[in-house]
Tab-separated table of C-alpha atoms in Angstrom:
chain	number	residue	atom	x	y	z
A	853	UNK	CA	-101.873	64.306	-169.307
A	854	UNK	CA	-99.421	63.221	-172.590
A	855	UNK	CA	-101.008	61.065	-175.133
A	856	UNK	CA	-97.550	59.505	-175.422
A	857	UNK	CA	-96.711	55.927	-174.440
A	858	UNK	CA	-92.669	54.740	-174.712
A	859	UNK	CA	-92.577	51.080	-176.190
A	860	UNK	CA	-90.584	49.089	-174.046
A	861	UNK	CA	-88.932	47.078	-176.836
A	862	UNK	CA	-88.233	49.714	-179.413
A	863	UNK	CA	-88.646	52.884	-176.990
A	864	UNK	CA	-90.731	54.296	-179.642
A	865	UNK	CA	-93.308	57.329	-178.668
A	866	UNK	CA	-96.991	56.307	-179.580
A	867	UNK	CA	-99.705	57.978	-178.923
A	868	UNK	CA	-103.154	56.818	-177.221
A	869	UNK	CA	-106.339	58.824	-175.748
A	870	UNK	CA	-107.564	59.255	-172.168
A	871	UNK	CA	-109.769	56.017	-172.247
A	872	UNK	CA	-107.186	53.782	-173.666
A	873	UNK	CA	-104.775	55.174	-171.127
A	874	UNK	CA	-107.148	54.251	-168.379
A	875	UNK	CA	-107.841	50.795	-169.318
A	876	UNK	CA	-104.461	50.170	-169.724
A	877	UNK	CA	-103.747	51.253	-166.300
A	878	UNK	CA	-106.442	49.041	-165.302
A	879	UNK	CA	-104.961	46.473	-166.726
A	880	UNK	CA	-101.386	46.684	-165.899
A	881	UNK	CA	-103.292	47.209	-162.224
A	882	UNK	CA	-104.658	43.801	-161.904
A	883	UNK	CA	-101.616	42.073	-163.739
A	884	UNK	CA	-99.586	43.575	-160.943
A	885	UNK	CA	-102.305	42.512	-157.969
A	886	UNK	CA	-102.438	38.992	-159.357
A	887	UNK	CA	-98.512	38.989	-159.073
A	888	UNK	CA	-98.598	39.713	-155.608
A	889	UNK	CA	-101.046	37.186	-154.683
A	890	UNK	CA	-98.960	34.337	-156.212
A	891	UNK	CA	-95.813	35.786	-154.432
A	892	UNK	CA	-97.762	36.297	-151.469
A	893	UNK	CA	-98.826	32.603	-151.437
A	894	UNK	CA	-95.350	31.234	-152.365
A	895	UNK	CA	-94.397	33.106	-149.293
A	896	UNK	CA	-96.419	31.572	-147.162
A	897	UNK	CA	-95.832	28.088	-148.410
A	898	UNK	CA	-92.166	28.704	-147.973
A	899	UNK	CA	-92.575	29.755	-144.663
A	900	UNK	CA	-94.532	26.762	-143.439
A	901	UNK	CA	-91.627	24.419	-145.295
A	902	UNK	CA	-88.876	26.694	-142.796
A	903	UNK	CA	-90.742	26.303	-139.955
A	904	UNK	CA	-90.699	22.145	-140.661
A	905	UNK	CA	-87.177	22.138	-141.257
A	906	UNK	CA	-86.272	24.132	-137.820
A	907	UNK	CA	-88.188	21.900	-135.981
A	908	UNK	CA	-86.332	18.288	-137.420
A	909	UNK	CA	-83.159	20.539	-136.904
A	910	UNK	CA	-84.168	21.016	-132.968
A	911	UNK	CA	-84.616	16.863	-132.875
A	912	UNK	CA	-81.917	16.375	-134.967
A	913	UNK	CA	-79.540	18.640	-132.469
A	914	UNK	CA	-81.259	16.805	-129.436
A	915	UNK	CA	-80.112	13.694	-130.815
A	916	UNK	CA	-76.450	15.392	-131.363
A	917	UNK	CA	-76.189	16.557	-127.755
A	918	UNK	CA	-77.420	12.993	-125.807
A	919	UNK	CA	-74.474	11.249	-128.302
A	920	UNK	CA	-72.000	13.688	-127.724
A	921	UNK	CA	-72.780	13.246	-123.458
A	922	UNK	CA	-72.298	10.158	-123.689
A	923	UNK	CA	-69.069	9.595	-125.641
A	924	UNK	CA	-67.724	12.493	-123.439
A	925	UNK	CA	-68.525	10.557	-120.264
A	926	UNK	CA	-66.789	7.255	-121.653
A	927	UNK	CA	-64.017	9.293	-122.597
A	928	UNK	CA	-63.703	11.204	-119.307
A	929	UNK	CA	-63.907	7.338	-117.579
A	930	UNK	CA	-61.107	6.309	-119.594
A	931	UNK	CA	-58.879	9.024	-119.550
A	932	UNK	CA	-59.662	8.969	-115.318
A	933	UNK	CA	-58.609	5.620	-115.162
A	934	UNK	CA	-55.371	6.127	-117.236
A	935	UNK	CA	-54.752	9.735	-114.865
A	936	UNK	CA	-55.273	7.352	-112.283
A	937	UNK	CA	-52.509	4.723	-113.442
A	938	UNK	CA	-49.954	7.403	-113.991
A	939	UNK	CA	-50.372	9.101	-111.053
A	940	UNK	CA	-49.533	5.970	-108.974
A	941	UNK	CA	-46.425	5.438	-111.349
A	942	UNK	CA	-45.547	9.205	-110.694
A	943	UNK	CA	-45.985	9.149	-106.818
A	944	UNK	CA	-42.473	7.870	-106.052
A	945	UNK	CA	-40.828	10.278	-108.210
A	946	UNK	CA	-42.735	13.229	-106.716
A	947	UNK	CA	-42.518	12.025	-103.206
A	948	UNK	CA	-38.322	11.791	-104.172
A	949	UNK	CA	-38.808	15.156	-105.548
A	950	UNK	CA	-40.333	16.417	-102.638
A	951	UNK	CA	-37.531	15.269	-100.821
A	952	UNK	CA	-34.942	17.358	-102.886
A	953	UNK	CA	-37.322	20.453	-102.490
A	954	UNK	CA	-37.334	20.329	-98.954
A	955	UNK	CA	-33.516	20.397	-98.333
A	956	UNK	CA	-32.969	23.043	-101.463
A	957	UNK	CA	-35.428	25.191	-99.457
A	958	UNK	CA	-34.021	24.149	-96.018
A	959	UNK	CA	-30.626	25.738	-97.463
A	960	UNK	CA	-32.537	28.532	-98.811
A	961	UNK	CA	-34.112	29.117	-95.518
A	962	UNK	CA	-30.672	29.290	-94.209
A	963	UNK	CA	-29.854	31.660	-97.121
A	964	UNK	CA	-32.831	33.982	-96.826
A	965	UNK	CA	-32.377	34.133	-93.033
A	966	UNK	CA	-28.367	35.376	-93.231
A	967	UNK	CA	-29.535	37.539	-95.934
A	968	UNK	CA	-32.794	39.310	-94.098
A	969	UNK	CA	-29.675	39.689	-91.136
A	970	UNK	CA	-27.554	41.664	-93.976
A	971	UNK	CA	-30.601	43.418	-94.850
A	972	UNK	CA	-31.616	44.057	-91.102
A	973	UNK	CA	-27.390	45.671	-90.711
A	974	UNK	CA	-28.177	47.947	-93.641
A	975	UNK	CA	-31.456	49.171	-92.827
A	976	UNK	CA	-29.744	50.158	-89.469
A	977	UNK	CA	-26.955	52.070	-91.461
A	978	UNK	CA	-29.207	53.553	-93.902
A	979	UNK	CA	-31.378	54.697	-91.137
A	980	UNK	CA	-28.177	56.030	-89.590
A	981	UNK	CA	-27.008	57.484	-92.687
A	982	UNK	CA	-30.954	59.026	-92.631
A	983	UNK	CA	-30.744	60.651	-89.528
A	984	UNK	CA	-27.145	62.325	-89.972
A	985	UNK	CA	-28.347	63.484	-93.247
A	986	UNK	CA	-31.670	64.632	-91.881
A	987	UNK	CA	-29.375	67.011	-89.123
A	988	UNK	CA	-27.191	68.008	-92.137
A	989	UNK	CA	-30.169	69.329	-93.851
A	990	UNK	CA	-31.372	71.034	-90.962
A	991	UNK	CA	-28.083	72.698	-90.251
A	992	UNK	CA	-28.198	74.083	-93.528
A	993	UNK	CA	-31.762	74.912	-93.381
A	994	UNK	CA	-30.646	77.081	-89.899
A	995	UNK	CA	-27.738	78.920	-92.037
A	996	UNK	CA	-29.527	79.609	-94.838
A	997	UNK	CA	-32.362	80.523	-92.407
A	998	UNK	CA	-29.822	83.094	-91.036
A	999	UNK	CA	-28.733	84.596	-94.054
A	1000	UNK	CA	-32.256	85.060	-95.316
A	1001	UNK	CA	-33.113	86.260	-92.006
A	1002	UNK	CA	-29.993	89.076	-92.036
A	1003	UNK	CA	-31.020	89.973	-95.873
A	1004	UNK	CA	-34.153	91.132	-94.836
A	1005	UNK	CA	-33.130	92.719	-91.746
A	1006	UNK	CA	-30.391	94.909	-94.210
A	1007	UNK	CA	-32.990	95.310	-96.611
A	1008	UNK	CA	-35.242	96.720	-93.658
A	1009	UNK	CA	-32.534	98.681	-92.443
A	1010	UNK	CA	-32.388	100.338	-96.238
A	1011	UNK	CA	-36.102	100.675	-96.594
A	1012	UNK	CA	-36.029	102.648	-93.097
A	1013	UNK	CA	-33.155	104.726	-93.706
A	1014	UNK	CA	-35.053	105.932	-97.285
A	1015	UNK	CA	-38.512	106.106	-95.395
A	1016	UNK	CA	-37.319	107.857	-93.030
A	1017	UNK	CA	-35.018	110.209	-95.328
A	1018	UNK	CA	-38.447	110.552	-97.762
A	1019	UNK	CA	-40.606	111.368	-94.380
A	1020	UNK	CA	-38.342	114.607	-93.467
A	1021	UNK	CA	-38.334	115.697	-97.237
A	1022	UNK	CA	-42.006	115.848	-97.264
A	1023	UNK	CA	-42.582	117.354	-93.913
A	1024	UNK	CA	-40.052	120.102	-95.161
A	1025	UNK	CA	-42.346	120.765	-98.109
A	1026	UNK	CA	-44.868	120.972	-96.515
A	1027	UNK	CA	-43.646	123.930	-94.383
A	1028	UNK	CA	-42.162	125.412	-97.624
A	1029	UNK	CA	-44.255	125.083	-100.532
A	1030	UNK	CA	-48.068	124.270	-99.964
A	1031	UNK	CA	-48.641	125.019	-103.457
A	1032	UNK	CA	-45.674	122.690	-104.897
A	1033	UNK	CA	-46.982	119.527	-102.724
A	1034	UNK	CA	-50.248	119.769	-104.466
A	1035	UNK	CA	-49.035	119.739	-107.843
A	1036	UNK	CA	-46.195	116.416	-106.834
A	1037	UNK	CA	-48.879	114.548	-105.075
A	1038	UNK	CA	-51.312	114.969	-108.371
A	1039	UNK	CA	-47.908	113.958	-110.076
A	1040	UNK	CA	-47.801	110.857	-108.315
A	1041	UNK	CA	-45.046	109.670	-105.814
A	1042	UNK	CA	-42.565	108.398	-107.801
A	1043	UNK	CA	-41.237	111.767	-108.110
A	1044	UNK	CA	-40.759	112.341	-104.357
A	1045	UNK	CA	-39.272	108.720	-103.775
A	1046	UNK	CA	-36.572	110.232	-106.485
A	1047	UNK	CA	-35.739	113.392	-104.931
A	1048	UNK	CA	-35.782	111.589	-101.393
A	1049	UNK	CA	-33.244	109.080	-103.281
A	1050	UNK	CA	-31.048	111.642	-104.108
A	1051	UNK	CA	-30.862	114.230	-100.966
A	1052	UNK	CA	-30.036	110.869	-98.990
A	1053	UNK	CA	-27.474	110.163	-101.934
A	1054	UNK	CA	-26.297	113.530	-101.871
A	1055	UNK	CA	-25.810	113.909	-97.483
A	1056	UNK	CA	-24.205	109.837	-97.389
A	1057	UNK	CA	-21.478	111.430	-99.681
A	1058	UNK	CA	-21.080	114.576	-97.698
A	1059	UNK	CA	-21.014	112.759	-94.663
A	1060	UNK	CA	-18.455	109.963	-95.707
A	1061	UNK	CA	-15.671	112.058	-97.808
A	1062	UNK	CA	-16.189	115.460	-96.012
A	1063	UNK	CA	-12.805	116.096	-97.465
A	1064	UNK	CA	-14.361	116.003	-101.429
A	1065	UNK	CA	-17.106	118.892	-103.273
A	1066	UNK	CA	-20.507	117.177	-103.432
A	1067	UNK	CA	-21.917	119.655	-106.429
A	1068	UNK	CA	-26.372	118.511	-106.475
A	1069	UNK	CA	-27.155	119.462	-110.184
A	1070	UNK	CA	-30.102	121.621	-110.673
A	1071	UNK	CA	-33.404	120.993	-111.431
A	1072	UNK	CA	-34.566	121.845	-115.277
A	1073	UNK	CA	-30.793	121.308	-116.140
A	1074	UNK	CA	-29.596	118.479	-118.368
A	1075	UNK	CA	-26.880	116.302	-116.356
A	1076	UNK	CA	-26.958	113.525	-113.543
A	1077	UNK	CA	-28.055	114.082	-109.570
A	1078	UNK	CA	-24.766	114.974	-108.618
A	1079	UNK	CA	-21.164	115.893	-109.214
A	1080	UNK	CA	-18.557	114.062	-106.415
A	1081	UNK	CA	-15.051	116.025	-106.924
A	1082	UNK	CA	-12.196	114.028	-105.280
A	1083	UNK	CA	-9.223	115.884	-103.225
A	1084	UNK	CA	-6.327	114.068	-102.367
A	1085	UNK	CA	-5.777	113.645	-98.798
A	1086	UNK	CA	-2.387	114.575	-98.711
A	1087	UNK	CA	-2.070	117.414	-101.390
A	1088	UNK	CA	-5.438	118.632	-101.673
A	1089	UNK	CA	-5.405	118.491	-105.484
A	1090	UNK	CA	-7.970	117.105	-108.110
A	1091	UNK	CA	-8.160	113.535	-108.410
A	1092	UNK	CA	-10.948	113.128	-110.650
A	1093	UNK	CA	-14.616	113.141	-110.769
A	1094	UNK	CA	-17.850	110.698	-109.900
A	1095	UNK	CA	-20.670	111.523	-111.646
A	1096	UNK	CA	-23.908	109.600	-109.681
A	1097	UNK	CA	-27.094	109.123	-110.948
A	1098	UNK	CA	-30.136	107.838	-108.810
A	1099	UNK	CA	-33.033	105.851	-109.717
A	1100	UNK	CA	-35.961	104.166	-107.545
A	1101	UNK	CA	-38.372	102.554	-109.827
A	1102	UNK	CA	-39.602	99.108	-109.774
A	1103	UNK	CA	-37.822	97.934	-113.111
A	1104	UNK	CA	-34.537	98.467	-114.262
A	1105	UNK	CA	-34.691	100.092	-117.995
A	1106	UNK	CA	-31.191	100.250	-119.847
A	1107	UNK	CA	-32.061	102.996	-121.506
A	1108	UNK	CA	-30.602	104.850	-118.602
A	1109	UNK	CA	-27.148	103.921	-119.462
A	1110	UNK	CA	-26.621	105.675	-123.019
A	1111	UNK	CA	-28.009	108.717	-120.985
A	1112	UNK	CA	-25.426	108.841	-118.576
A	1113	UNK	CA	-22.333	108.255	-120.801
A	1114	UNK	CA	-23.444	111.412	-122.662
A	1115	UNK	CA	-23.949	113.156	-119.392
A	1116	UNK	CA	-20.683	111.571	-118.053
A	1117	UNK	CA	-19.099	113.550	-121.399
A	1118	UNK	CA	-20.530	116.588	-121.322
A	1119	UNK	CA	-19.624	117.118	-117.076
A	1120	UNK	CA	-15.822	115.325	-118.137
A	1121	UNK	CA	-16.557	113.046	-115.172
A	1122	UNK	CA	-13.967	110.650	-114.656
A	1123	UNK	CA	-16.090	107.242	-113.737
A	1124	UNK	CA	-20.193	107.153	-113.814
A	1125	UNK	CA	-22.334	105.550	-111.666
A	1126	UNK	CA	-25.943	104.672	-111.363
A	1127	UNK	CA	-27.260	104.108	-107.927
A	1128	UNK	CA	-30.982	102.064	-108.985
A	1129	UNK	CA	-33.468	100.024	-106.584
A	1130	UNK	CA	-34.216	98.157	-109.201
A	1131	UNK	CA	-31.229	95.896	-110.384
A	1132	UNK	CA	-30.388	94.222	-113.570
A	1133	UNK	CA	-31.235	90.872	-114.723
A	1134	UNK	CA	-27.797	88.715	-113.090
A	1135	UNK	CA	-26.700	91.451	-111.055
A	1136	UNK	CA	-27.094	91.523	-106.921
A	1137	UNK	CA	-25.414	94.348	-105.766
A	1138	UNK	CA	-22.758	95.688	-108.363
A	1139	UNK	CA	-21.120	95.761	-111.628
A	1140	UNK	CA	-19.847	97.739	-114.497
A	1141	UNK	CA	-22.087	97.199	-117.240
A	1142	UNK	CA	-21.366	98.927	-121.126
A	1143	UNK	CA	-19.202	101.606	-119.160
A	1144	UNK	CA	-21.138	102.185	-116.305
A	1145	UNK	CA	-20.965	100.988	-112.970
A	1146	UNK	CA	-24.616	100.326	-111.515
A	1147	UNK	CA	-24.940	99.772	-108.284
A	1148	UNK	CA	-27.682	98.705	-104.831
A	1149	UNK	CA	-28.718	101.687	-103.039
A	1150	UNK	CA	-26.789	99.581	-99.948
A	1151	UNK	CA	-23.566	98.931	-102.129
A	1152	UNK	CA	-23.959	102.935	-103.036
A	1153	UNK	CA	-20.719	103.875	-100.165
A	1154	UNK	CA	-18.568	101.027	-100.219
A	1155	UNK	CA	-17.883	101.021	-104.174
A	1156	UNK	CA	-17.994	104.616	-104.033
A	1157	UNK	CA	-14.597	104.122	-101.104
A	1158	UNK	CA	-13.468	102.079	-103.819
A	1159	UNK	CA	-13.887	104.069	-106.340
A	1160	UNK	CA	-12.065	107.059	-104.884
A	1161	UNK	CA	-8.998	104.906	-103.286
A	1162	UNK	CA	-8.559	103.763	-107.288
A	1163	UNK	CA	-8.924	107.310	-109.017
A	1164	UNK	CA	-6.399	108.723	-105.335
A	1165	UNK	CA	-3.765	106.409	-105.974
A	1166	UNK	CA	-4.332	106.529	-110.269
A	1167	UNK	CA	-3.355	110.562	-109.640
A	1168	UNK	CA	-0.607	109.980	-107.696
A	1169	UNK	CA	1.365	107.377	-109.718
A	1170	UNK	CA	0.210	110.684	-112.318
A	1171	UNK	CA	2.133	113.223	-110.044
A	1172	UNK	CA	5.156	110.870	-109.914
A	1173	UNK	CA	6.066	110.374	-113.086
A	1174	UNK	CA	5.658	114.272	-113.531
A	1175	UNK	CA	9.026	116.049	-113.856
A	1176	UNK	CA	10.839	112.967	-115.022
A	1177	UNK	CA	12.805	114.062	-117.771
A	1178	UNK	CA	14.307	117.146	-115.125
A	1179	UNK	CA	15.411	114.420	-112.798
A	1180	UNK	CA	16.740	112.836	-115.039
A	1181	UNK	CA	18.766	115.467	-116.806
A	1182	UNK	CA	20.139	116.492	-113.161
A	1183	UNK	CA	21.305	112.973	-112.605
A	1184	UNK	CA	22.842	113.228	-115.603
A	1185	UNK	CA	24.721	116.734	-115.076
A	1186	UNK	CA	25.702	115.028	-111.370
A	1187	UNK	CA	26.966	111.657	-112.970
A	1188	UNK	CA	29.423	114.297	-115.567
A	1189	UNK	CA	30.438	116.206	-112.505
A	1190	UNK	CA	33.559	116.265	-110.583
A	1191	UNK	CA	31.383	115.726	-107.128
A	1192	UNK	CA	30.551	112.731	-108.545
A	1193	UNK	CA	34.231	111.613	-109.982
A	1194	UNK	CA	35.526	112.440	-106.295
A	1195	UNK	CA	32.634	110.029	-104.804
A	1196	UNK	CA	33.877	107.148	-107.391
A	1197	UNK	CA	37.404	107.577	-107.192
A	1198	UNK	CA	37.368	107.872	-103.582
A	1199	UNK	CA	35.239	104.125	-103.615
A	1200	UNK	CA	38.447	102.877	-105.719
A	1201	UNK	CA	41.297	103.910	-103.551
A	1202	UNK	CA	39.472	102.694	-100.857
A	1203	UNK	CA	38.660	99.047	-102.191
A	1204	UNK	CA	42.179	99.250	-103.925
A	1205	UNK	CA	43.808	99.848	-100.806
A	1206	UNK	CA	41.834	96.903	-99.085
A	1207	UNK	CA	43.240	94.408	-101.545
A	1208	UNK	CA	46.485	95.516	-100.903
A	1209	UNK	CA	46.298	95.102	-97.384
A	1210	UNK	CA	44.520	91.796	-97.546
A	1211	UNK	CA	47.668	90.172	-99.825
A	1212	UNK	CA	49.736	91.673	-96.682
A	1213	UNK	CA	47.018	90.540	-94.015
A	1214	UNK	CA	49.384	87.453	-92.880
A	1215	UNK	CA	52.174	89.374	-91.656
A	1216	UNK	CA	50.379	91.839	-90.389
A	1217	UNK	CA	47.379	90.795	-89.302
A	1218	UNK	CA	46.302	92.869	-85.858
A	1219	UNK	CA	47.455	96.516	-87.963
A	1220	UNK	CA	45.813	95.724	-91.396
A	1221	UNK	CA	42.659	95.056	-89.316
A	1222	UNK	CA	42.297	98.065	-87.613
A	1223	UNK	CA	43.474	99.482	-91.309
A	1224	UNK	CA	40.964	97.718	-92.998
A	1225	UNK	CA	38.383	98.556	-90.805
A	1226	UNK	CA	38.654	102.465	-91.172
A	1227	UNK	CA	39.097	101.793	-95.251
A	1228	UNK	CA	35.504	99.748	-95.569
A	1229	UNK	CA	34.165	102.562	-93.553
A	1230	UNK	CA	35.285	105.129	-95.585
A	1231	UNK	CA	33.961	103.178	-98.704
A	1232	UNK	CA	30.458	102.506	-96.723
A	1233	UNK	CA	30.764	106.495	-95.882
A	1234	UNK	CA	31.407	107.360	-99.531
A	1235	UNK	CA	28.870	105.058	-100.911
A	1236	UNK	CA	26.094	106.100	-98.627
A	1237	UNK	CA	27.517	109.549	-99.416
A	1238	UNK	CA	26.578	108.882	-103.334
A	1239	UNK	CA	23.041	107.408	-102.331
A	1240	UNK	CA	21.959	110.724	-100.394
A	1241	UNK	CA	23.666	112.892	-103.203
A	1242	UNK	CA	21.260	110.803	-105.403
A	1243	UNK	CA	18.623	110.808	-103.401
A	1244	UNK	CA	18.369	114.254	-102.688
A	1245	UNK	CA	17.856	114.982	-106.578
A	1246	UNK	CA	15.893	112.359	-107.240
A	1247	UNK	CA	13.639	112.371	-104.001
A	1248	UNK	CA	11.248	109.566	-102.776
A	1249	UNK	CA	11.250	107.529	-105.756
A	1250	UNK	CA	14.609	106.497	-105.103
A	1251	UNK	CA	14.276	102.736	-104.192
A	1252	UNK	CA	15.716	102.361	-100.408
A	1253	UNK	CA	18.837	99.750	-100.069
A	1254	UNK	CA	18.811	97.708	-97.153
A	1255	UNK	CA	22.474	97.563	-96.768
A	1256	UNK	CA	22.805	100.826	-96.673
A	1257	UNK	CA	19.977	101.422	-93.795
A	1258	UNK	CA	21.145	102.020	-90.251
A	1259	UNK	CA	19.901	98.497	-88.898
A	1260	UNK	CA	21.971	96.813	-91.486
A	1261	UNK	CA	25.341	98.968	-90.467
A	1262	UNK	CA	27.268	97.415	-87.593
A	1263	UNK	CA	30.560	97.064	-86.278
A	1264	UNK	CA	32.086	93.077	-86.213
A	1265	UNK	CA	32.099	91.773	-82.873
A	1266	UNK	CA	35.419	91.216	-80.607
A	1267	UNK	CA	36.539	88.246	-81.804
A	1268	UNK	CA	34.688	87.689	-85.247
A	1269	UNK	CA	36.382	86.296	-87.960
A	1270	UNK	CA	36.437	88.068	-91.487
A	1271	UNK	CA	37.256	85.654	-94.514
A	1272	UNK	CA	39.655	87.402	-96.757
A	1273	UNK	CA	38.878	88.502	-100.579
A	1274	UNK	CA	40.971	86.217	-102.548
């Protein structure tokens, strides 16, 4: 224990032994006790002077209560007895506005009943208006029943034709290569649903355009499915090429498309298509997208018809304006020719010989007619003459003139009356 003791006045350290420590302790001890006593009995004393005080505050809040009942009941009496007064002074004036109330609701009454008829009229139309729109709705509920009903049965149709198309294919591997259908069914199917895609491609082409080359390319070489070579109808030339491509997967990838434009270069193919199951985001049967037209397995022969009829009649306007410049150079050796002078000049003397016997046409009116007859058919001859001569260089592209034609060529009528060139 420290021999040091703090002053509390001048916090100075002093030092004292065990014994004085004690009795100080002692000391300070029973100073403190003797505190706690006197507080202890103040206290107490201050609790009995509280307890007093709450009860003349009970008596004293009795006494509060009993006067306040009692000038609230004379109040209430008084203020009854005026309520009273007024109320009889107020009677006549309610009873006359009682009066008023019952003929303003008499004529609402009146108002309320020809409006709840108005109401009653338009509930009958709306529920009219309810039930047409009610059939309307199930009309188009039938239609679009319909269509949904046909989609599916096309789609069905589709699925069958491929299921049935993918069936034969692996029966026929089967008989051929044991071996082979091992290692493609450890592959997976997705393979075989690709080759089945593209022998049905492959034999709806053949079968459509039996007139065109269907050309399958090979397996391990870089390209598309297959090469479609057009042949005109007529001529039996080139008209171009369809490159086709086939995909059935379950999502479309556009990384296909860069693919095919470089295999579209490399085979010189004139258009490229990609026949896919899977369709593009926006896109329900067909379209050309970034060069490339992609297509429903079900749209696959109509745009393919289309297709062809375009890149047919694209090589024939081709053909026609072949040979131009010769045709034109031997209308141009015809126009210098004599042939050609005789033609013109033989037009002239013809029309020139008209006028003159039109000027005459009043004194001689029954000769110059028969005259004038054989002179416009000599210029019709001579012109129609020119046309054939032109005709026969030029060929089909010659553009036909209806007055000219043999419908449009006909004698006048006994009796029908020419007007006269002025």
């Amino acid at each position: 224990m420290s021999n040091l003791v703090t002053c509390p006045n001048c916090q100075q350290e002093i030092a004292i032994n065990e014994a004085l420590q004690h009795q100080l302790s002692e000391q300070i001890r029973e100073e403190l006790e003797k505190e706690i006593r006197v507080k202890n009995t103040a206290l107490a004393e201050e609790k009995k002077r509280l307890v007093v005080k709450e009860a003349e505050l009970a008596d004293e809040r009795l006494a509060l209560e009993e006067k306040i009942k009692t000038e609230v009941a004379a109040e209430r009496a008084k203020i009854e007895s005026a309520a009273r007064k007024q109320a009889k002074e107020s009677v006549a004036v309610e009873l006359e506005d009682f009066a008023a109330q019952r003929d303003e609701l008499k004529k609402k009454l009146s108002q309320a009943q020809s409006n709840e008829l108005d109401l009653r009229k338009k509930e009958r139309d709306l529920q009219a208006q309810t039930e047409e729109l009610k059939l309307t709705v199930a009309r188009k509920l039938d239609t679009e029943r319909e269509k949904i009903r046909q989609e599916a049965m096309t789609q069905f149709a589709d699925e069958r034709q491929l299921k049935d198309a993918e069936r034969e294919k692996m029966i026929s591997d089967m008989k051929r290569q044991i071996d082979d259908l091992k290692r493609k069914a450890e592959q997976g199917s997705m393979q075989i649903q690709g080759e089945v895609q593209e022998l049905a491609l492959e034999s709806m082409l053949e079968a459509a355009f039996p007139l065109d080359t269907i050309q399958p390319v090979g397996k391990g070489v870089n390209g598309a499915d297959c090469e479609q070579i057009i042949s005109c109808p007529t001529s039996g030339t080139n008209c171009g090429m369809i490159l086709w491509e086939s995909k059935r997967t379950k999502a479309f990838s556009h990384k296909w498309l860069p693919k095919l434009r470089d295999d579209q270069r490399t085979a010189r193919a004139t258009v490229a298509v990609l026949v896919t199951q899977a369709m593009p985001d926006g896109v329900d049967t067909f379209a050309e997208i970034d060069g490339v037209w992609v297509c429903h397995w079900r749209c696959a022969k109509a745009l393919a018809s289309v297709l062809r009829a375009g890149l047919i009649d694209l090589n024939r306007h081709q053909l026609s304006s072949q040979g131009r410049a010769e045709k034109m150079e031997l209308v141009y050796h015809y126009l210098a020719s004599s042939e050609f002078q005789q033609r013109v000049e033989g037009v002239v003397e013809a029309f020139t010989a008209m006028q003159s016997d039109l000027l005459s046409e009043q004194r001689a009116m029954k000769k110059i007619w028969a005259k004038r007859e054989t002179q416009i058919t000599r210029a019709l001859n001579n012109t129609a003459g020119l046309c054939g001569d032109l005709q026969g260089i030029i060929g089909a592209t010659l553009p036909t003139i209806e007055g000219l034609s043999l419908s449009r060529i006909a004698a006048p009528q006994d009796g029908q009356e020419i007007t006269p060139m002025p």
